[in-house]
mmCIF file of C-alpha atoms in Angstrom:
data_model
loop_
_atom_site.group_PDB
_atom_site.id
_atom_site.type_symbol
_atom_site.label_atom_id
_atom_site.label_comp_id
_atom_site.label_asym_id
_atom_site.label_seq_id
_atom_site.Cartn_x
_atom_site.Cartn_y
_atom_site.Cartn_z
ATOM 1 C CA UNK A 444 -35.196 -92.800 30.828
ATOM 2 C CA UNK A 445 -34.156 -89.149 30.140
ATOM 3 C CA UNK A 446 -35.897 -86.328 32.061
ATOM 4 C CA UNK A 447 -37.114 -84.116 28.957
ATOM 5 C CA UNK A 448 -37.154 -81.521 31.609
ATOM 6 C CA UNK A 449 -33.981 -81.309 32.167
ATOM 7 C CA UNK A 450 -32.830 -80.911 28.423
ATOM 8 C CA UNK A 451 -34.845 -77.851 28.416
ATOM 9 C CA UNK A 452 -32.678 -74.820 28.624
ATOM 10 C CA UNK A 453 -33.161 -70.793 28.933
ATOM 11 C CA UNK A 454 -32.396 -68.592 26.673
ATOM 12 C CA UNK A 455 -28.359 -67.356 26.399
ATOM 13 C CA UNK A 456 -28.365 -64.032 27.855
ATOM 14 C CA UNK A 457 -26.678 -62.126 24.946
ATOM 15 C CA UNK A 458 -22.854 -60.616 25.728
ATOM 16 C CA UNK A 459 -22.589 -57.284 24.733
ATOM 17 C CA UNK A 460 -19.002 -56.772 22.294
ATOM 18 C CA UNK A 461 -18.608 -52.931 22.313
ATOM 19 C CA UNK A 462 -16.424 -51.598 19.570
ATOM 20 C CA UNK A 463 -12.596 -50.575 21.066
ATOM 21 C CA UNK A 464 -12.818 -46.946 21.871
ATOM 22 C CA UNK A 465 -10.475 -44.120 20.256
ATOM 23 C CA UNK A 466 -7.794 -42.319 23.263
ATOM 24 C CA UNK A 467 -9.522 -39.329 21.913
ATOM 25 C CA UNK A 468 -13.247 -38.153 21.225
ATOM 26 C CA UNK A 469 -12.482 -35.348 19.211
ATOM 27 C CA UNK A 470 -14.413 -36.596 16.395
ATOM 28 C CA UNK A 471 -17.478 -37.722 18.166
ATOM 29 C CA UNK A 472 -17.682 -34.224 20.468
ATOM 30 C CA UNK A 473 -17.213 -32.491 17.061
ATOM 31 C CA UNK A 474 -19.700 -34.312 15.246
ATOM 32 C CA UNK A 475 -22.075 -33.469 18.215
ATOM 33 C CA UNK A 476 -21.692 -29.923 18.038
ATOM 34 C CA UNK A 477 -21.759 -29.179 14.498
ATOM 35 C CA UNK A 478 -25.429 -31.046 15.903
ATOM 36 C CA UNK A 479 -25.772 -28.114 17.864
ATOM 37 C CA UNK A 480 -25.336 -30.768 21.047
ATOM 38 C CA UNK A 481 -24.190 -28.778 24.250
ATOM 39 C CA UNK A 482 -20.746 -29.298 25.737
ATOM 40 C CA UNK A 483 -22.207 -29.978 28.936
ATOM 41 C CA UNK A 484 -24.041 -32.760 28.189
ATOM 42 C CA UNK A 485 -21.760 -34.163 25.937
ATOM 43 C CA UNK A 486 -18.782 -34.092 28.779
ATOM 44 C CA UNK A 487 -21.864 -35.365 30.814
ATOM 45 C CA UNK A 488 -21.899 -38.112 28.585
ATOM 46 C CA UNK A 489 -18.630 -39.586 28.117
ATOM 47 C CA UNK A 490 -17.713 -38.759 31.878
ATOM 48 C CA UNK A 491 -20.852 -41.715 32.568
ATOM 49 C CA UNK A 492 -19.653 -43.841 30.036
ATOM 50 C CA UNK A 493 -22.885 -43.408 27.974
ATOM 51 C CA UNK A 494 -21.138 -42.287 24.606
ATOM 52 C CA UNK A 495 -17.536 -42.837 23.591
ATOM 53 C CA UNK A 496 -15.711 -42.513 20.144
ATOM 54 C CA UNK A 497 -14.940 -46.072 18.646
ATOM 55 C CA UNK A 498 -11.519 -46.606 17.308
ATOM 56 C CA UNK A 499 -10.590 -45.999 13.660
ATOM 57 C CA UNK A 500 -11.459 -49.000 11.182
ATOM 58 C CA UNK A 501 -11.088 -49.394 7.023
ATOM 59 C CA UNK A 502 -13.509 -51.162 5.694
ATOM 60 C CA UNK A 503 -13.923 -53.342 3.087
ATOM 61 C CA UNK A 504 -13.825 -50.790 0.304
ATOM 62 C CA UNK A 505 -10.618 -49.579 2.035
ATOM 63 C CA UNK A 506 -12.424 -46.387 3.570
ATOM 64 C CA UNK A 507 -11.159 -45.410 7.161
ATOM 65 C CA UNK A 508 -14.419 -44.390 9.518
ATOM 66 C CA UNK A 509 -15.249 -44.061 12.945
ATOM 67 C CA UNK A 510 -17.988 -44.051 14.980
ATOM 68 C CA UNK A 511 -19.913 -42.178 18.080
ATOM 69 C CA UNK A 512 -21.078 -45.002 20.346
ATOM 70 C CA UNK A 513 -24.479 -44.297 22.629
ATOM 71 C CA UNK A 514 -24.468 -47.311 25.749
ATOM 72 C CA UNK A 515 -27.228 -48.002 26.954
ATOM 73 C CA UNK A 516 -27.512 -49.835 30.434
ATOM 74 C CA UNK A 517 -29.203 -51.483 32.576
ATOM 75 C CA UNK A 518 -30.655 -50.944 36.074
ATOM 76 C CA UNK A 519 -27.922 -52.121 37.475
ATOM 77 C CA UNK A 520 -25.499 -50.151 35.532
ATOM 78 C CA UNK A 521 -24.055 -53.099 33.357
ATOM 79 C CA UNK A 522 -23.836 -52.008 29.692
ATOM 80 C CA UNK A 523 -26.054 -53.791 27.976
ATOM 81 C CA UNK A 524 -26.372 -52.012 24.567
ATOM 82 C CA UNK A 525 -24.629 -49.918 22.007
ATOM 83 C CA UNK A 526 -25.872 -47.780 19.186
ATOM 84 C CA UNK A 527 -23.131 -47.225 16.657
ATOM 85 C CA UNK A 528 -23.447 -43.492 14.483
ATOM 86 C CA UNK A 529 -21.138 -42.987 11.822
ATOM 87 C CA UNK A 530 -19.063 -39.530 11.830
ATOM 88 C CA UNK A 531 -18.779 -38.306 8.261
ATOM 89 C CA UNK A 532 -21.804 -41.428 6.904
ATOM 90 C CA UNK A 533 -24.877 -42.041 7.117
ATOM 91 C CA UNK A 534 -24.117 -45.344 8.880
ATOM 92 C CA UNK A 535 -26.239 -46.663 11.791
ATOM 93 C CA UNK A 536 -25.634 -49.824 13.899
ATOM 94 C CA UNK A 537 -25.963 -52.167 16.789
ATOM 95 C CA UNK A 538 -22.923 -53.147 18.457
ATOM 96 C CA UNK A 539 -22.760 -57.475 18.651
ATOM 97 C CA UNK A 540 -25.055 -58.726 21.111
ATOM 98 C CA UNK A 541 -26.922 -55.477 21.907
ATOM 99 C CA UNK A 542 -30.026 -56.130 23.586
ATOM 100 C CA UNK A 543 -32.712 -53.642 22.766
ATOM 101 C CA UNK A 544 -34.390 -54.034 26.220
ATOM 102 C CA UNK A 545 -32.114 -51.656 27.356
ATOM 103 C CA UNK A 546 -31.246 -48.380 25.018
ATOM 104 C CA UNK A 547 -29.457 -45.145 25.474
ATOM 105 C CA UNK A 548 -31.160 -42.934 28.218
ATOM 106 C CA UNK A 549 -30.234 -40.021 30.847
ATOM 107 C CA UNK A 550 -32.541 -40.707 34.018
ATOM 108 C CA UNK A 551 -33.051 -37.740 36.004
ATOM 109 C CA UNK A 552 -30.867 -36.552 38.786
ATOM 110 C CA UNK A 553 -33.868 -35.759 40.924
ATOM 111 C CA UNK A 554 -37.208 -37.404 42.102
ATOM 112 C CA UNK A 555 -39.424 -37.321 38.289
ATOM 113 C CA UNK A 556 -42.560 -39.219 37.311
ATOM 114 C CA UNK A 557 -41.797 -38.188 33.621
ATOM 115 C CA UNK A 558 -40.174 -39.914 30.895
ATOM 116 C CA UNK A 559 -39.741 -38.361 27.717
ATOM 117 C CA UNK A 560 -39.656 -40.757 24.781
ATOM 118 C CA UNK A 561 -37.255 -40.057 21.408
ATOM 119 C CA UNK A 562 -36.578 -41.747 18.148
ATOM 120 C CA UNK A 563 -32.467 -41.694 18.584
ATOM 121 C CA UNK A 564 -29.648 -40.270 20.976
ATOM 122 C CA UNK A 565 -29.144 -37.082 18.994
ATOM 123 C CA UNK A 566 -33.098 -35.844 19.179
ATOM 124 C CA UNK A 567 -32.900 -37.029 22.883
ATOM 125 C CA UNK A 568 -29.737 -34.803 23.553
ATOM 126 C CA UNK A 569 -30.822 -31.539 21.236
ATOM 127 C CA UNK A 570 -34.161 -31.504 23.589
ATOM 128 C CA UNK A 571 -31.971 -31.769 26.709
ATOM 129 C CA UNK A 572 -30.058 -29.022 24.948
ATOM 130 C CA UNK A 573 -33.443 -26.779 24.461
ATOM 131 C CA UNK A 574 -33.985 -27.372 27.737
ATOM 132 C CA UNK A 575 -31.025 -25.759 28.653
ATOM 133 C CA UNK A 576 -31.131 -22.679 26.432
ATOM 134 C CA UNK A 577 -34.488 -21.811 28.004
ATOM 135 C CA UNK A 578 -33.066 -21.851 31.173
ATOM 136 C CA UNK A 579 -34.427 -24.670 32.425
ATOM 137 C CA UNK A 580 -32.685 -28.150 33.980
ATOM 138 C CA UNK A 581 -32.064 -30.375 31.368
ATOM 139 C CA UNK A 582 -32.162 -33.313 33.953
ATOM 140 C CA UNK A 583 -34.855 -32.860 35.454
ATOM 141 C CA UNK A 584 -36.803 -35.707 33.883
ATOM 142 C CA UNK A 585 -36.358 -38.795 32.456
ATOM 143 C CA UNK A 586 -34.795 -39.112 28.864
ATOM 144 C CA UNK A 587 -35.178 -42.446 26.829
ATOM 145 C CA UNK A 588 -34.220 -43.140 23.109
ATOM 146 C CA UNK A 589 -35.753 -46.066 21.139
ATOM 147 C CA UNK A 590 -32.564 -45.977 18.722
ATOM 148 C CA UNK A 591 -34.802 -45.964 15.442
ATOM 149 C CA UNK A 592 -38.255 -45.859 13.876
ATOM 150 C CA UNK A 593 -41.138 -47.920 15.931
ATOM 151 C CA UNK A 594 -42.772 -49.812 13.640
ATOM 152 C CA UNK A 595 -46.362 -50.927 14.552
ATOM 153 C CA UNK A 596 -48.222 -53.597 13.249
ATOM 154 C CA UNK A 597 -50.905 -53.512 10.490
ATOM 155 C CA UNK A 598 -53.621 -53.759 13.407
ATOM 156 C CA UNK A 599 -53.307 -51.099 16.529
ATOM 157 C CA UNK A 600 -54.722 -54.466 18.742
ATOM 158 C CA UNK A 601 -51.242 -57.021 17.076
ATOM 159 C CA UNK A 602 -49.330 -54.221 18.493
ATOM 160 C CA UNK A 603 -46.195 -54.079 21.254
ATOM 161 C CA UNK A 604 -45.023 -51.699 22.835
ATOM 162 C CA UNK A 605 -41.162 -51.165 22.428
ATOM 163 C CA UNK A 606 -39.120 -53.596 24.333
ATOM 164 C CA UNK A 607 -37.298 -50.483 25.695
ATOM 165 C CA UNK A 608 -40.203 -49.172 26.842
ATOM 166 C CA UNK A 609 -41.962 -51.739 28.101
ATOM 167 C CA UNK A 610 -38.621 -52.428 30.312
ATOM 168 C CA UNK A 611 -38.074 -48.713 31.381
ATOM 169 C CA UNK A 612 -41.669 -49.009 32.764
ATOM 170 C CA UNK A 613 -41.273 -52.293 34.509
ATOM 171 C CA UNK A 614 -37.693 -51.166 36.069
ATOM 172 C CA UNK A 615 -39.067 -47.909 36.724
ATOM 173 C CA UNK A 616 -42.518 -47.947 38.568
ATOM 174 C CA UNK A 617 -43.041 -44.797 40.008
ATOM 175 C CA UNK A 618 -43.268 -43.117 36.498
ATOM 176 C CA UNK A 619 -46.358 -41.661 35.746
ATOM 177 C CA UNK A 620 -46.478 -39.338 32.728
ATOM 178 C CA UNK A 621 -44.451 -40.415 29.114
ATOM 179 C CA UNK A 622 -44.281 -37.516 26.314
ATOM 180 C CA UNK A 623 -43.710 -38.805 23.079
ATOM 181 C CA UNK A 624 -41.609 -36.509 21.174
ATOM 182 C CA UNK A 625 -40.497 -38.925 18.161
ATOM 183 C CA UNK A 626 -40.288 -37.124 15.143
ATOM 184 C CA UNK A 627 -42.548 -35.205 12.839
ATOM 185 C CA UNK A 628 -43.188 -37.186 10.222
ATOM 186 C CA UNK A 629 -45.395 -39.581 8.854
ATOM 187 C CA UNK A 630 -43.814 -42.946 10.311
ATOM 188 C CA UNK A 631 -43.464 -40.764 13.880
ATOM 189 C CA UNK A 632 -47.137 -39.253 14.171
ATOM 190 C CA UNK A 633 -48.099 -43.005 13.616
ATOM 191 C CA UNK A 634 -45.642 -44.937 16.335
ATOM 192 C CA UNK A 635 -46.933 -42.445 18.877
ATOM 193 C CA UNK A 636 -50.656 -42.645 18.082
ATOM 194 C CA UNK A 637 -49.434 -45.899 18.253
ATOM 195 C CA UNK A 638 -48.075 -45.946 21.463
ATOM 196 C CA UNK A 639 -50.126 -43.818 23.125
ATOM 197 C CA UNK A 640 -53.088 -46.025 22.046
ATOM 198 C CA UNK A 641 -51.397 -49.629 23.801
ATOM 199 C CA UNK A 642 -50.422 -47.797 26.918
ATOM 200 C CA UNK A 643 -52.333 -49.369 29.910
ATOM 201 C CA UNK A 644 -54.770 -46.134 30.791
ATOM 202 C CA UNK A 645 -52.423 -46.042 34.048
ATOM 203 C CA UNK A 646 -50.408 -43.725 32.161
ATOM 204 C CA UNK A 647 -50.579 -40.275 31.343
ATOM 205 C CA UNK A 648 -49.862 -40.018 28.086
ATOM 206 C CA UNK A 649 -49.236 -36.830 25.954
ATOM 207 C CA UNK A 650 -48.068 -36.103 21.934
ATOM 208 C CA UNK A 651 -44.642 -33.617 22.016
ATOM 209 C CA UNK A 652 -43.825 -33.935 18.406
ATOM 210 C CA UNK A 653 -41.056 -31.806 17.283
ATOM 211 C CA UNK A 654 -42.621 -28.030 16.978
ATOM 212 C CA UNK A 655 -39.803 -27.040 14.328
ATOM 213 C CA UNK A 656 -38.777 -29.148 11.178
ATOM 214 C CA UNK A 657 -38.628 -32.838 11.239
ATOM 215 C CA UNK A 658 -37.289 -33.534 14.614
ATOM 216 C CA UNK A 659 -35.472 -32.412 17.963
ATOM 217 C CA UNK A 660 -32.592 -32.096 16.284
ATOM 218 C CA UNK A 661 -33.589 -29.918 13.325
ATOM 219 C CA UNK A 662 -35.618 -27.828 15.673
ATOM 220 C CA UNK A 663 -32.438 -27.189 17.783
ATOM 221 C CA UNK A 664 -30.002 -26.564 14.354
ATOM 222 C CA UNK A 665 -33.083 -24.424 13.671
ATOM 223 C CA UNK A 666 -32.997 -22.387 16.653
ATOM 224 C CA UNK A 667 -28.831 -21.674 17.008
ATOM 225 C CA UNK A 668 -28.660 -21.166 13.021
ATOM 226 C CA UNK A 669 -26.694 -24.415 12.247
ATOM 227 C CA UNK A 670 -27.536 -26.238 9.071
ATOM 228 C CA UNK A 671 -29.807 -28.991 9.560
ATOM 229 C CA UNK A 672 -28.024 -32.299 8.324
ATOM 230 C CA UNK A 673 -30.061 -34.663 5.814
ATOM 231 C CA UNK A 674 -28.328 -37.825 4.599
ATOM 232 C CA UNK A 675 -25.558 -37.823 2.646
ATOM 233 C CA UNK A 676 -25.503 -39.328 -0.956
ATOM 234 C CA UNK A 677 -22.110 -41.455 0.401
ATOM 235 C CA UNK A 678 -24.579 -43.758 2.401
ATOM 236 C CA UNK A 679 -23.623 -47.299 2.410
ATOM 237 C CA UNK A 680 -23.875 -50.037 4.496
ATOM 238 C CA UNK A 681 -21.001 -51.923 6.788
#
């Protein structure tokens, strides 16, 4: 007879496909300054292998595009996601296989029991960049993105916490105190009331919603005088 056991079989651990990436960045560090991005933490960046420029593709309205690619990885420094921005769109991706367990994120460089939780790579780099203009070490804590809106259930109780989270915490122990700065708006006031609700009371948990316009990002462009970008009427989807 046939062992039903030993038909059963684990899930396939998915393999990451990460676009091909450009010779040059020039795009992608451009695209991050007109953000109002520092240079610093950009070179930081792409020197780690955290965010590259992916290679020129047309696409299937014959329109050439590239991409800034955020990697995320995982404790043991295998790549294990990437978050695909369009230069020039609106366009917003996961590369094939991604596996959201494991999202674009600076830890610190130094002993921190603080994570500080964004909506995307961009508001997680303009605070970073804040950080520096007021003088302050931009690594000094930990820096996680959640690469998009958190959508809770219906009922606070049916609720998860982000798989990116919930594996940041289990990875990472020793942290202690989690800021939610995800943006605000309506959908971001309610993913970290959310959030800060399902936390185990462990945690010290604390609201840092963006104090200027909608996010980190348009409170940085805010505070160096750069326009604040808002989606582009050329949206469409890949």
């Amino acid at each position: 007879p046939t062992d039903i056991a030993s038909k059963t079989t684990l899930p396939k651990e998915k393999t990451l496909i990460l676009p091909k990436p450009n010779p040059t960045s020039a795009n992608a560090i451009n695209y991050l300054c007109q953000r109002g991005i520092d240079t610093e933490l950009i070179d930081f960046c792409i020197q780690t292998g955290q965010l590259y420029e992916a290679d020129v593709h047309i696409d299937r309205l014959g329109k050439i595009y590239t991409n800034v690619v955020f990697v995320g990885f995982d404790k043991s420094g295998a790549a294990r996601y990437g978050n695909l921005r369009g230069i020039g769109t609106d366009f917003r991706g996961d590369a094939t296989g991604s596996d959201k367990h494991y999202l674009f994120g600076i830890p610190t460089n130094t002993p921190s029991d603080t994570l500080n939780l964004f909506e995307s790579a961009v508001d997680l780099l303009s605070y970073a960049t804040l950080q520096k203009l007021e003088g302050n070490d931009w690594n000094k804590e930990n820096l996680l993105s959640l690469a998009g809106i958190y959508k809770p259930k219906r009922r606070v109780d049916d609720s998860a916490l982000p798989a990116a989270l919930q594996q940041y915490l289990s990875d990472y122990p020793h942290i202690q105190k989690i800021a939610l700065r995800l943006d605000n708006d309506c959908a971001g006031r309610i993913a970290a009331k959310t959030i800060q609700t399902i936390l185990p009371d462990e945690y010290e948990v604390s609201v840092r919603l963006s104090p200027q316009g909608k996010d980190y990002n348009d409170c940085l462009c805010m505070r160096l005088g750069l326009p604040i970008t808002t989606k582009s009427e050329r949206s469409y989807t890949r």
